[in-house]
């Protein structure tokens, strides 16, 4: 886990320095485009966290593997925080480019719905006195809400959108030159390693909490 | 060597720097929150352990 943090810090550090200092300004957006180096990784993690949460919930519900509930519970607050980051940084990027902080655009609206889904999953888990029922209900909501993930991703293709289309995750060649693309890829990888490290920390806490009556936990805490 | 006009970000400083700052603060919050979650969990487990011991004695 510490190595995940070290790799994440290295990649995020490199991505920020290369992206903010050395990458050339965009020919249309100027230096405002540099917001992409935090906006795109945040948006990517908002979807990846949700997919992780829904998958873990499905594994727990279908195969009754309890650690799945712990992973789903751990991924939810991380994903919610990155969804908020994607919305805030996107809003700050939208103001100089579109002339407004917010528009009821398909991409923005579906991302906002994603944030509400995260809040719903987190709240539903805590709404039950019986933690097992809370786990099952929130896992079910997570799985049902997964339908929103492809909507967020493909909204820029399915509907007329202010939001630009994909620049990195496309079937053909990425639209960005290497000098802009490498720092972005470093940031994406760095955020993924960061997610892995924080998820491991949270899952460890969740397992300790759920298994606190177990002998191995008591022995581990006493040691 | 930082290029000239770096902090001004071509006139977009008031959008770029708050974005970077907010994203970095989310990273910091995640680490702080995970550490706090672990610490609180350990307190709860230790408390449960103490209660079990006192009931045994």
PDB file of C-alpha atoms in Angstrom, chain A:
ATOM      1  CA  UNK A   1       0.000   0.000   0.000  1.00  0.00           C
ATOM      2  CA  UNK A   2       2.757   2.560   0.766  1.00  0.00           C
ATOM      3  CA  UNK A   3       4.226   1.767  -2.657  1.00  0.00           C
ATOM      4  CA  UNK A   4       0.898   2.631  -4.276  1.00  0.00           C
ATOM      5  CA  UNK A   5       1.095   6.034  -2.599  1.00  0.00           C
ATOM      6  CA  UNK A   6       4.717   6.512  -3.678  1.00  0.00           C
ATOM      7  CA  UNK A   7       3.906   5.637  -7.311  1.00  0.00           C
ATOM      8  CA  UNK A   8       0.777   7.819  -7.208  1.00  0.00           C
ATOM      9  CA  UNK A   9       2.705  10.794  -5.773  1.00  0.00           C
ATOM     10  CA  UNK A  10       5.453  10.380  -8.387  1.00  0.00           C
ATOM     11  CA  UNK A  11       3.050  10.177 -11.320  1.00  0.00           C
ATOM     12  CA  UNK A  12       0.794  12.997 -10.102  1.00  0.00           C
ATOM     13  CA  UNK A  13       3.867  15.156  -9.387  1.00  0.00           C
ATOM     14  CA  UNK A  14       5.282  14.505 -12.856  1.00  0.00           C
ATOM     15  CA  UNK A  15       1.880  15.010 -14.517  1.00  0.00           C
ATOM     16  CA  UNK A  16       1.271  18.319 -12.775  1.00  0.00           C
ATOM     17  CA  UNK A  17       4.731  19.740 -13.485  1.00  0.00           C
ATOM     18  CA  UNK A  18       4.778  18.568 -17.112  1.00  0.00           C
ATOM     19  CA  UNK A  19       1.159  19.560 -17.708  1.00  0.00           C
ATOM     20  CA  UNK A  20       1.246  22.958 -16.033  1.00  0.00           C
ATOM     21  CA  UNK A  21       4.789  24.066 -16.875  1.00  0.00           C
ATOM     22  CA  UNK A  22       6.005  22.337 -20.033  1.00  0.00           C
ATOM     23  CA  UNK A  23       2.924  21.409 -22.102  1.00  0.00           C
ATOM     24  CA  UNK A  24       2.145  24.054 -24.743  1.00  0.00           C
ATOM     25  CA  UNK A  25      -1.104  26.049 -24.451  1.00  0.00           C
ATOM     26  CA  UNK A  26      -4.040  24.839 -26.529  1.00  0.00           C
ATOM     27  CA  UNK A  27      -4.505  26.779 -29.783  1.00  0.00           C
ATOM     28  CA  UNK A  28      -8.181  27.452 -28.988  1.00  0.00           C
ATOM     29  CA  UNK A  29      -8.500  27.308 -25.193  1.00  0.00           C
ATOM     30  CA  UNK A  30      -5.094  28.743 -24.269  1.00  0.00           C
ATOM     31  CA  UNK A  31      -3.914  27.881 -20.758  1.00  0.00           C
ATOM     32  CA  UNK A  32      -7.463  27.130 -19.558  1.00  0.00           C
ATOM     33  CA  UNK A  33      -7.110  23.672 -21.122  1.00  0.00           C
ATOM     34  CA  UNK A  34      -4.668  22.766 -18.297  1.00  0.00           C
ATOM     35  CA  UNK A  35      -7.696  22.117 -16.070  1.00  0.00           C
ATOM     36  CA  UNK A  36      -7.938  18.834 -18.009  1.00  0.00           C
ATOM     37  CA  UNK A  37      -5.026  17.489 -15.939  1.00  0.00           C
ATOM     38  CA  UNK A  38      -7.221  17.327 -12.837  1.00  0.00           C
ATOM     39  CA  UNK A  39     -10.685  17.272 -14.423  1.00  0.00           C
ATOM     40  CA  UNK A  40     -10.291  14.212 -16.675  1.00  0.00           C
ATOM     41  CA  UNK A  41      -8.655  11.962 -14.016  1.00  0.00           C
ATOM     42  CA  UNK A  42     -11.350  12.991 -11.491  1.00  0.00           C
ATOM     43  CA  UNK A  43     -14.132  12.242 -13.985  1.00  0.00           C
ATOM     44  CA  UNK A  44     -12.510   8.939 -14.947  1.00  0.00           C
ATOM     45  CA  UNK A  45     -12.227   7.918 -11.277  1.00  0.00           C
ATOM     46  CA  UNK A  46     -15.839   8.916 -10.625  1.00  0.00           C
ATOM     47  CA  UNK A  47     -16.912   6.270 -13.175  1.00  0.00           C
ATOM     48  CA  UNK A  48     -14.269   3.719 -12.228  1.00  0.00           C
ATOM     49  CA  UNK A  49     -15.155   3.951  -8.525  1.00  0.00           C
ATOM     50  CA  UNK A  50     -18.821   3.489  -9.319  1.00  0.00           C
ATOM     51  CA  UNK A  51     -18.068   0.463 -11.513  1.00  0.00           C
ATOM     52  CA  UNK A  52     -15.911  -1.003  -8.724  1.00  0.00           C
ATOM     53  CA  UNK A  53     -18.667  -0.363  -6.184  1.00  0.00           C
ATOM     54  CA  UNK A  54     -21.401  -1.918  -8.371  1.00  0.00           C
ATOM     55  CA  UNK A  55     -19.225  -4.917  -9.290  1.00  0.00           C
ATOM     56  CA  UNK A  56     -18.263  -5.556  -5.657  1.00  0.00           C
ATOM     57  CA  UNK A  57     -21.919  -5.231  -4.621  1.00  0.00           C
ATOM     58  CA  UNK A  58     -22.954  -7.704  -7.337  1.00  0.00           C
ATOM     59  CA  UNK A  59     -20.260 -10.183  -6.261  1.00  0.00           C
ATOM     60  CA  UNK A  60     -21.434  -9.904  -2.655  1.00  0.00           C
ATOM     61  CA  UNK A  61     -25.124 -10.261  -3.544  1.00  0.00           C
ATOM     62  CA  UNK A  62     -24.770 -13.120  -6.030  1.00  0.00           C
ATOM     63  CA  UNK A  63     -22.011 -15.233  -4.479  1.00  0.00           C
ATOM     64  CA  UNK A  64     -22.483 -14.049  -0.876  1.00  0.00           C
ATOM     65  CA  UNK A  65     -18.842 -13.020  -0.576  1.00  0.00           C
ATOM     66  CA  UNK A  66     -18.923 -10.614   2.360  1.00  0.00           C
ATOM     67  CA  UNK A  67     -15.741  -8.776   1.461  1.00  0.00           C
ATOM     68  CA  UNK A  68     -17.661  -7.459  -1.561  1.00  0.00           C
ATOM     69  CA  UNK A  69     -19.839  -5.368   0.752  1.00  0.00           C
ATOM     70  CA  UNK A  70     -16.704  -4.002   2.424  1.00  0.00           C
ATOM     71  CA  UNK A  71     -15.216  -3.030  -0.948  1.00  0.00           C
ATOM     72  CA  UNK A  72     -18.521  -1.429  -2.047  1.00  0.00           C
ATOM     73  CA  UNK A  73     -18.759   0.530   1.217  1.00  0.00           C
ATOM     74  CA  UNK A  74     -15.131   1.660   0.879  1.00  0.00           C
ATOM     75  CA  UNK A  75     -15.410   2.739  -2.768  1.00  0.00           C
ATOM     76  CA  UNK A  76     -18.537   4.894  -2.319  1.00  0.00           C
ATOM     77  CA  UNK A  77     -17.065   7.915  -0.449  1.00  0.00           C
ATOM     78  CA  UNK A  78     -13.955   7.911  -2.642  1.00  0.00           C
ATOM     79  CA  UNK A  79     -16.078   7.922  -5.779  1.00  0.00           C
ATOM     80  CA  UNK A  80     -18.383  10.619  -4.417  1.00  0.00           C
ATOM     81  CA  UNK A  81     -15.423  12.893  -3.655  1.00  0.00           C
ATOM     82  CA  UNK A  82     -13.988  12.489  -7.164  1.00  0.00           C
ATOM     83  CA  UNK A  83     -17.404  13.056  -8.748  1.00  0.00           C
ATOM     84  CA  UNK A  84     -17.619  16.319  -6.820  1.00  0.00           C
ATOM     85  CA  UNK A  85     -14.088  17.195  -7.980  1.00  0.00           C
ATOM     86  CA  UNK A  86     -15.068  16.463 -11.596  1.00  0.00           C
ATOM     87  CA  UNK A  87     -18.148  18.680 -11.305  1.00  0.00           C
ATOM     88  CA  UNK A  88     -16.311  21.576  -9.613  1.00  0.00           C
ATOM     89  CA  UNK A  89     -13.288  21.533 -11.935  1.00  0.00           C
ATOM     90  CA  UNK A  90     -15.584  21.096 -14.947  1.00  0.00           C
ATOM     91  CA  UNK A  91     -17.640  24.043 -13.807  1.00  0.00           C
ATOM     92  CA  UNK A  92     -14.494  26.166 -13.436  1.00  0.00           C
ATOM     93  CA  UNK A  93     -13.433  25.096 -16.920  1.00  0.00           C
ATOM     94  CA  UNK A  94     -16.884  25.755 -18.356  1.00  0.00           C
ATOM     95  CA  UNK A  95     -17.037  29.398 -17.236  1.00  0.00           C
ATOM     96  CA  UNK A  96     -14.287  30.721 -19.576  1.00  0.00           C
ATOM     97  CA  UNK A  97     -15.109  28.271 -22.405  1.00  0.00           C
ATOM     98  CA  UNK A  98     -18.919  28.245 -22.443  1.00  0.00           C
ATOM     99  CA  UNK A  99     -19.590  31.496 -20.598  1.00  0.00           C
ATOM    100  CA  UNK A 100     -21.373  29.754 -17.722  1.00  0.00           C
ATOM    101  CA  UNK A 101     -20.478  27.679 -14.677  1.00  0.00           C
ATOM    102  CA  UNK A 102     -23.370  25.313 -15.235  1.00  0.00           C
ATOM    103  CA  UNK A 103     -25.623  24.160 -18.061  1.00  0.00           C
ATOM    104  CA  UNK A 104     -28.194  21.359 -18.063  1.00  0.00           C
ATOM    105  CA  UNK A 105     -26.077  19.560 -20.591  1.00  0.00           C
ATOM    106  CA  UNK A 106     -26.364  15.722 -20.881  1.00  0.00           C
ATOM    107  CA  UNK A 107     -22.817  15.078 -19.634  1.00  0.00           C
ATOM    108  CA  UNK A 108     -23.063  17.496 -16.715  1.00  0.00           C
ATOM    109  CA  UNK A 109     -26.550  16.362 -15.726  1.00  0.00           C
ATOM    110  CA  UNK A 110     -25.680  12.650 -15.841  1.00  0.00           C
ATOM    111  CA  UNK A 111     -22.529  13.322 -13.786  1.00  0.00           C
ATOM    112  CA  UNK A 112     -24.664  15.179 -11.221  1.00  0.00           C
ATOM    113  CA  UNK A 113     -27.038  12.184 -11.120  1.00  0.00           C
ATOM    114  CA  UNK A 114     -23.964  10.014 -10.485  1.00  0.00           C
ATOM    115  CA  UNK A 115     -23.127  12.156  -7.448  1.00  0.00           C
ATOM    116  CA  UNK A 116     -26.710  11.773  -6.152  1.00  0.00           C
ATOM    117  CA  UNK A 117     -26.465   8.007  -6.706  1.00  0.00           C
ATOM    118  CA  UNK A 118     -23.321   7.934  -4.570  1.00  0.00           C
ATOM    119  CA  UNK A 119     -25.117   9.917  -1.846  1.00  0.00           C
ATOM    120  CA  UNK A 120     -28.073   7.518  -2.104  1.00  0.00           C
ATOM    121  CA  UNK A 121     -25.872   4.424  -1.783  1.00  0.00           C
ATOM    122  CA  UNK A 122     -24.003   5.876   1.216  1.00  0.00           C
ATOM    123  CA  UNK A 123     -27.209   7.041   2.934  1.00  0.00           C
ATOM    124  CA  UNK A 124     -29.096   3.797   2.280  1.00  0.00           C
ATOM    125  CA  UNK A 125     -26.324   1.734   3.870  1.00  0.00           C
ATOM    126  CA  UNK A 126     -26.571   3.824   7.041  1.00  0.00           C
ATOM    127  CA  UNK A 127     -30.386   3.975   7.083  1.00  0.00           C
ATOM    128  CA  UNK A 128     -30.866   0.417   8.369  1.00  0.00           C
ATOM    129  CA  UNK A 129     -30.344  -0.699  11.955  1.00  0.00           C
ATOM    130  CA  UNK A 130     -29.306  -4.100  10.675  1.00  0.00           C
ATOM    131  CA  UNK A 131     -25.981  -3.554   8.797  1.00  0.00           C
ATOM    132  CA  UNK A 132     -26.545  -6.686   6.673  1.00  0.00           C
ATOM    133  CA  UNK A 133     -29.828  -5.292   5.298  1.00  0.00           C
ATOM    134  CA  UNK A 134     -28.164  -1.931   4.680  1.00  0.00           C
ATOM    135  CA  UNK A 135     -25.389  -3.669   2.760  1.00  0.00           C
ATOM    136  CA  UNK A 136     -27.851  -5.588   0.580  1.00  0.00           C
ATOM    137  CA  UNK A 137     -30.068  -2.568  -0.127  1.00  0.00           C
ATOM    138  CA  UNK A 138     -27.153  -0.285  -1.006  1.00  0.00           C
ATOM    139  CA  UNK A 139     -25.571  -2.980  -3.201  1.00  0.00           C
ATOM    140  CA  UNK A 140     -28.865  -3.311  -5.075  1.00  0.00           C
ATOM    141  CA  UNK A 141     -29.122   0.464  -5.561  1.00  0.00           C
ATOM    142  CA  UNK A 142     -25.500   0.500  -6.728  1.00  0.00           C
ATOM    143  CA  UNK A 143     -26.189  -2.193  -9.322  1.00  0.00           C
ATOM    144  CA  UNK A 144     -29.383  -0.510 -10.578  1.00  0.00           C
ATOM    145  CA  UNK A 145     -27.618   2.859 -10.716  1.00  0.00           C
ATOM    146  CA  UNK A 146     -24.834   1.379 -12.842  1.00  0.00           C
ATOM    147  CA  UNK A 147     -27.061   2.061 -15.857  1.00  0.00           C
ATOM    148  CA  UNK A 148     -25.981   5.702 -15.459  1.00  0.00           C
ATOM    149  CA  UNK A 149     -22.276   4.922 -16.039  1.00  0.00           C
ATOM    150  CA  UNK A 150     -22.510   4.287 -19.815  1.00  0.00           C
ATOM    151  CA  UNK A 151     -24.948   7.214 -20.029  1.00  0.00           C
ATOM    152  CA  UNK A 152     -22.299   9.528 -18.537  1.00  0.00           C
ATOM    153  CA  UNK A 153     -19.614   8.151 -20.849  1.00  0.00           C
ATOM    154  CA  UNK A 154     -21.579   8.135 -24.107  1.00  0.00           C
ATOM    155  CA  UNK A 155     -23.771  11.200 -23.449  1.00  0.00           C
ATOM    156  CA  UNK A 156     -21.453  13.379 -25.547  1.00  0.00           C
ATOM    157  CA  UNK A 157     -22.031  11.087 -28.537  1.00  0.00           C
ATOM    158  CA  UNK A 158     -25.722  10.307 -28.048  1.00  0.00           C
ATOM    159  CA  UNK A 159     -26.949  13.877 -27.606  1.00  0.00           C
ATOM    160  CA  UNK A 160     -25.949  17.363 -28.691  1.00  0.00           C
ATOM    161  CA  UNK A 161     -23.634  18.470 -25.931  1.00  0.00           C
ATOM    162  CA  UNK A 162     -21.621  21.514 -24.973  1.00  0.00           C
ATOM    163  CA  UNK A 163     -19.064  19.112 -23.558  1.00  0.00           C
ATOM    164  CA  UNK A 164     -16.261  18.087 -25.895  1.00  0.00           C
ATOM    165  CA  UNK A 165     -16.035  14.477 -27.077  1.00  0.00           C
ATOM    166  CA  UNK A 166     -13.428  11.978 -25.966  1.00  0.00           C
ATOM    167  CA  UNK A 167      -9.818  12.941 -26.576  1.00  0.00           C
ATOM    168  CA  UNK A 168      -7.938  10.009 -25.032  1.00  0.00           C
ATOM    169  CA  UNK A 169     -10.350   7.072 -24.709  1.00  0.00           C
ATOM    170  CA  UNK A 170     -11.292   6.691 -28.353  1.00  0.00           C
ATOM    171  CA  UNK A 171     -11.044   3.869 -30.807  1.00  0.00           C
ATOM    172  CA  UNK A 172      -8.756   5.759 -33.168  1.00  0.00           C
ATOM    173  CA  UNK A 173      -5.652   7.731 -32.344  1.00  0.00           C
ATOM    174  CA  UNK A 174      -5.902  10.215 -29.414  1.00  0.00           C
ATOM    175  CA  UNK A 175      -6.517  13.766 -30.630  1.00  0.00           C
ATOM    176  CA  UNK A 176      -3.876  15.288 -28.355  1.00  0.00           C
ATOM    177  CA  UNK A 177      -0.199  15.686 -29.247  1.00  0.00           C
ATOM    178  CA  UNK A 178       2.278  13.757 -27.098  1.00  0.00           C
ATOM    179  CA  UNK A 179       3.465  16.837 -25.205  1.00  0.00           C
ATOM    180  CA  UNK A 180      -0.083  17.280 -23.835  1.00  0.00           C
ATOM    181  CA  UNK A 181      -1.016  13.596 -23.712  1.00  0.00           C
ATOM    182  CA  UNK A 182       1.840  12.151 -21.622  1.00  0.00           C
ATOM    183  CA  UNK A 183       1.219  14.306 -18.550  1.00  0.00           C
ATOM    184  CA  UNK A 184      -2.499  13.486 -18.822  1.00  0.00           C
ATOM    185  CA  UNK A 185      -1.787   9.748 -18.967  1.00  0.00           C
ATOM    186  CA  UNK A 186       0.570  10.128 -15.992  1.00  0.00           C
ATOM    187  CA  UNK A 187      -2.188  11.896 -14.041  1.00  0.00           C
ATOM    188  CA  UNK A 188      -4.706   9.185 -14.972  1.00  0.00           C
ATOM    189  CA  UNK A 189      -2.331   6.440 -13.804  1.00  0.00           C
ATOM    190  CA  UNK A 190      -1.398   8.408 -10.690  1.00  0.00           C
ATOM    191  CA  UNK A 191      -5.064   8.861  -9.746  1.00  0.00           C
ATOM    192  CA  UNK A 192      -5.661   5.132 -10.308  1.00  0.00           C
ATOM    193  CA  UNK A 193      -2.785   4.192  -8.001  1.00  0.00           C
ATOM    194  CA  UNK A 194      -4.083   6.704  -5.476  1.00  0.00           C
ATOM    195  CA  UNK A 195      -7.538   5.138  -5.690  1.00  0.00           C
ATOM    196  CA  UNK A 196      -6.014   1.690  -5.142  1.00  0.00           C
ATOM    197  CA  UNK A 197      -4.089   2.855  -2.074  1.00  0.00           C
ATOM    198  CA  UNK A 198      -7.021   4.674  -0.448  1.00  0.00           C
ATOM    199  CA  UNK A 199      -9.403   1.813  -1.297  1.00  0.00           C
ATOM    200  CA  UNK A 200      -7.061  -0.681   0.438  1.00  0.00           C
ATOM    201  CA  UNK A 201      -6.917   1.569   3.527  1.00  0.00           C
ATOM    202  CA  UNK A 202     -10.690   1.876   3.679  1.00  0.00           C
ATOM    203  CA  UNK A 203     -11.343  -1.811   2.977  1.00  0.00           C
ATOM    204  CA  UNK A 204      -8.988  -2.724   5.832  1.00  0.00           C
ATOM    205  CA  UNK A 205     -10.996  -0.482   8.164  1.00  0.00           C
ATOM    206  CA  UNK A 206     -14.317  -1.879   6.897  1.00  0.00           C
ATOM    207  CA  UNK A 207     -13.204  -5.498   7.407  1.00  0.00           C
ATOM    208  CA  UNK A 208     -11.948  -4.736  10.925  1.00  0.00           C
ATOM    209  CA  UNK A 209     -15.276  -3.084  11.745  1.00  0.00           C
ATOM    210  CA  UNK A 210     -17.424  -5.879  10.313  1.00  0.00           C
ATOM    211  CA  UNK A 211     -15.367  -8.695  11.842  1.00  0.00           C
ATOM    212  CA  UNK A 212     -14.757  -7.015  15.205  1.00  0.00           C
ATOM    213  CA  UNK A 213     -16.277  -9.973  17.074  1.00  0.00           C
ATOM    214  CA  UNK A 214     -13.960 -12.433  15.333  1.00  0.00           C
ATOM    215  CA  UNK A 215     -11.032 -13.896  17.253  1.00  0.00           C
ATOM    216  CA  UNK A 216      -8.464 -12.994  14.599  1.00  0.00           C
ATOM    217  CA  UNK A 217      -9.439  -9.309  14.766  1.00  0.00           C
ATOM    218  CA  UNK A 218      -9.161  -9.286  18.564  1.00  0.00           C
ATOM    219  CA  UNK A 219      -5.764 -10.926  18.378  1.00  0.00           C
ATOM    220  CA  UNK A 220      -4.642  -8.503  15.676  1.00  0.00           C
ATOM    221  CA  UNK A 221      -5.778  -5.477  17.696  1.00  0.00           C
ATOM    222  CA  UNK A 222      -4.158  -6.783  20.889  1.00  0.00           C
ATOM    223  CA  UNK A 223      -0.836  -7.425  19.110  1.00  0.00           C
TER     224      UNK A 223
END
